[in-house]
Amino acid sequence: MKTTRILTGVALLGLTSLFANDGAGLYQSCAACHGINAEKAALGKSQIIKGWDAAKIETALKGYKDGSYGGAMKGVMKGQVARLSDADIKALAEYISKM
């Protein structure tokens, strides 16, 4: 019984990691500042990202991550993207670009 619970837990963790590159899921943490449809200037200071193409978004996110991109929101965004892998950034960029 206990072994079954452990195996179920491990299986669920494995499934979670399979979907970690889901752009929609990743965007949930962005929506608070950028809006549900990427239609807001985050905290009234950023550019509106709705309408950006995937390459522009990916470049911006990678730039925030390595510190080479950004204006007023550079510090906030660096912290937000630090946890994202390159695959996560690509998935997120693709998702946002289709909004």
PDB file of C-alpha atoms in Angstrom:
ATOM      1  CA  MET A   1       0.000   0.000   0.000  1.00  0.00           C
ATOM      2  CA  LYS A   2       2.749   2.436   0.984  1.00  0.00           C
ATOM      3  CA  THR A   3       4.810   1.436  -2.062  1.00  0.00           C
ATOM      4  CA  THR A   4       1.829   2.139  -4.328  1.00  0.00           C
ATOM      5  CA  ARG A   5       1.516   5.665  -2.913  1.00  0.00           C
ATOM      6  CA  ILE A   6       5.208   6.316  -3.392  1.00  0.00           C
ATOM      7  CA  LEU A   7       5.127   5.046  -6.974  1.00  0.00           C
ATOM      8  CA  THR A   8       2.029   7.120  -7.703  1.00  0.00           C
ATOM      9  CA  GLY A   9       3.751  10.201  -6.309  1.00  0.00           C
ATOM     10  CA  VAL A  10       6.854   9.590  -8.401  1.00  0.00           C
ATOM     11  CA  ALA A  11       4.705   9.074 -11.508  1.00  0.00           C
ATOM     12  CA  LEU A  12       2.877  12.352 -10.884  1.00  0.00           C
ATOM     13  CA  LEU A  13       6.158  14.202 -10.478  1.00  0.00           C
ATOM     14  CA  GLY A  14       7.328  12.719 -13.753  1.00  0.00           C
ATOM     15  CA  LEU A  15       4.175  13.864 -15.525  1.00  0.00           C
ATOM     16  CA  THR A  16       4.561  17.332 -14.049  1.00  0.00           C
ATOM     17  CA  SER A  17       8.072  17.611 -15.465  1.00  0.00           C
ATOM     18  CA  LEU A  18       6.823  16.464 -18.870  1.00  0.00           C
ATOM     19  CA  PHE A  19       4.433  19.405 -18.955  1.00  0.00           C
ATOM     20  CA  ALA A  20       6.861  21.940 -17.510  1.00  0.00           C
ATOM     21  CA  ASN A  21       7.392  23.355 -20.998  1.00  0.00           C
ATOM     22  CA  ASP A  22       3.682  24.121 -21.394  1.00  0.00           C
ATOM     23  CA  GLY A  23       3.528  27.792 -22.392  1.00  0.00           C
ATOM     24  CA  ALA A  24       0.011  28.286 -21.052  1.00  0.00           C
ATOM     25  CA  GLY A  25       0.965  26.891 -17.662  1.00  0.00           C
ATOM     26  CA  LEU A  26       4.142  28.926 -17.534  1.00  0.00           C
ATOM     27  CA  TYR A  27       2.284  32.106 -18.469  1.00  0.00           C
ATOM     28  CA  GLN A  28       0.092  31.885 -15.365  1.00  0.00           C
ATOM     29  CA  SER A  29       2.804  33.553 -13.281  1.00  0.00           C
ATOM     30  CA  CYS A  30       3.160  36.303 -15.915  1.00  0.00           C
ATOM     31  CA  ALA A  31      -0.548  37.109 -16.132  1.00  0.00           C
ATOM     32  CA  ALA A  32      -0.685  38.942 -12.804  1.00  0.00           C
ATOM     33  CA  CYS A  33       1.425  41.767 -14.230  1.00  0.00           C
ATOM     34  CA  HIS A  34       1.021  41.411 -18.009  1.00  0.00           C
ATOM     35  CA  GLY A  35      -2.707  40.578 -18.028  1.00  0.00           C
ATOM     36  CA  ILE A  36      -4.511  37.406 -18.983  1.00  0.00           C
ATOM     37  CA  ASN A  37      -4.014  38.174 -22.675  1.00  0.00           C
ATOM     38  CA  ALA A  38      -0.657  39.994 -22.389  1.00  0.00           C
ATOM     39  CA  GLU A  39      -2.519  43.249 -22.916  1.00  0.00           C
ATOM     40  CA  LYS A  40      -1.142  45.258 -19.973  1.00  0.00           C
ATOM     41  CA  ALA A  41       1.993  47.256 -19.380  1.00  0.00           C
ATOM     42  CA  ALA A  42       3.366  45.365 -16.363  1.00  0.00           C
ATOM     43  CA  LEU A  43       3.142  47.552 -13.273  1.00  0.00           C
ATOM     44  CA  GLY A  44       2.441  50.426 -15.672  1.00  0.00           C
ATOM     45  CA  LYS A  45       6.113  50.496 -16.733  1.00  0.00           C
ATOM     46  CA  SER A  46       6.789  47.802 -19.324  1.00  0.00           C
ATOM     47  CA  GLN A  47       5.927  47.502 -22.973  1.00  0.00           C
ATOM     48  CA  ILE A  48       2.763  45.616 -23.849  1.00  0.00           C
ATOM     49  CA  ILE A  49       3.959  42.215 -25.056  1.00  0.00           C
ATOM     50  CA  LYS A  50       0.795  41.206 -26.909  1.00  0.00           C
ATOM     51  CA  GLY A  51       1.588  41.174 -30.612  1.00  0.00           C
ATOM     52  CA  TRP A  52       5.298  40.452 -30.203  1.00  0.00           C
ATOM     53  CA  ASP A  53       6.642  37.617 -32.312  1.00  0.00           C
ATOM     54  CA  ALA A  54       8.162  34.557 -30.635  1.00  0.00           C
ATOM     55  CA  ALA A  55      11.756  35.477 -31.548  1.00  0.00           C
ATOM     56  CA  LYS A  56      11.429  38.920 -29.940  1.00  0.00           C
ATOM     57  CA  ILE A  57       9.929  37.458 -26.779  1.00  0.00           C
ATOM     58  CA  GLU A  58      12.554  34.732 -26.558  1.00  0.00           C
ATOM     59  CA  THR A  59      15.363  37.275 -27.032  1.00  0.00           C
ATOM     60  CA  ALA A  60      13.890  39.525 -24.338  1.00  0.00           C
ATOM     61  CA  LEU A  61      13.414  36.690 -21.839  1.00  0.00           C
ATOM     62  CA  LYS A  62      16.923  35.335 -22.385  1.00  0.00           C
ATOM     63  CA  GLY A  63      18.265  38.875 -22.091  1.00  0.00           C
ATOM     64  CA  TYR A  64      16.448  39.404 -18.805  1.00  0.00           C
ATOM     65  CA  LYS A  65      17.860  36.100 -17.593  1.00  0.00           C
ATOM     66  CA  ASP A  66      21.478  36.960 -18.436  1.00  0.00           C
ATOM     67  CA  GLY A  67      21.110  40.650 -17.518  1.00  0.00           C
ATOM     68  CA  SER A  68      21.694  42.019 -21.030  1.00  0.00           C
ATOM     69  CA  TYR A  69      18.144  43.275 -21.646  1.00  0.00           C
ATOM     70  CA  GLY A  70      15.636  45.512 -19.948  1.00  0.00           C
ATOM     71  CA  GLY A  71      14.783  48.908 -18.672  1.00  0.00           C
ATOM     72  CA  ALA A  72      12.709  49.834 -15.640  1.00  0.00           C
ATOM     73  CA  MET A  73      11.590  46.248 -15.031  1.00  0.00           C
ATOM     74  CA  LYS A  74      14.997  44.610 -15.496  1.00  0.00           C
ATOM     75  CA  GLY A  75      15.463  43.624 -11.846  1.00  0.00           C
ATOM     76  CA  VAL A  76      11.955  42.259 -11.434  1.00  0.00           C
ATOM     77  CA  MET A  77      12.091  40.276 -14.660  1.00  0.00           C
ATOM     78  CA  LYS A  78      15.536  38.821 -13.961  1.00  0.00           C
ATOM     79  CA  GLY A  79      14.077  37.178 -10.879  1.00  0.00           C
ATOM     80  CA  GLN A  80      11.031  35.953 -12.782  1.00  0.00           C
ATOM     81  CA  VAL A  81      12.958  34.274 -15.597  1.00  0.00           C
ATOM     82  CA  ALA A  82      15.827  32.890 -13.504  1.00  0.00           C
ATOM     83  CA  ARG A  83      13.914  29.647 -12.923  1.00  0.00           C
ATOM     84  CA  LEU A  84      13.101  29.101 -16.609  1.00  0.00           C
ATOM     85  CA  SER A  85      15.044  26.694 -18.810  1.00  0.00           C
ATOM     86  CA  ASP A  86      15.705  27.483 -22.470  1.00  0.00           C
ATOM     87  CA  ALA A  87      12.898  25.063 -23.363  1.00  0.00           C
ATOM     88  CA  ASP A  88      10.541  26.875 -20.967  1.00  0.00           C
ATOM     89  CA  ILE A  89      11.464  30.231 -22.511  1.00  0.00           C
ATOM     90  CA  LYS A  90      10.827  28.886 -26.013  1.00  0.00           C
ATOM     91  CA  ALA A  91       7.441  27.451 -25.007  1.00  0.00           C
ATOM     92  CA  LEU A  92       6.470  30.653 -23.234  1.00  0.00           C
ATOM     93  CA  ALA A  93       7.535  32.793 -26.215  1.00  0.00           C
ATOM     94  CA  GLU A  94       5.492  30.631 -28.602  1.00  0.00           C
ATOM     95  CA  TYR A  95       2.452  30.843 -26.350  1.00  0.00           C
ATOM     96  CA  ILE A  96       2.602  34.616 -25.888  1.00  0.00           C
ATOM     97  CA  SER A  97       3.188  35.223 -29.598  1.00  0.00           C
ATOM     98  CA  LYS A  98      -0.114  33.520 -30.405  1.00  0.00           C
ATOM     99  CA  MET A  99      -2.190  35.745 -28.126  1.00  0.00           C
TER     100      MET A  99
END
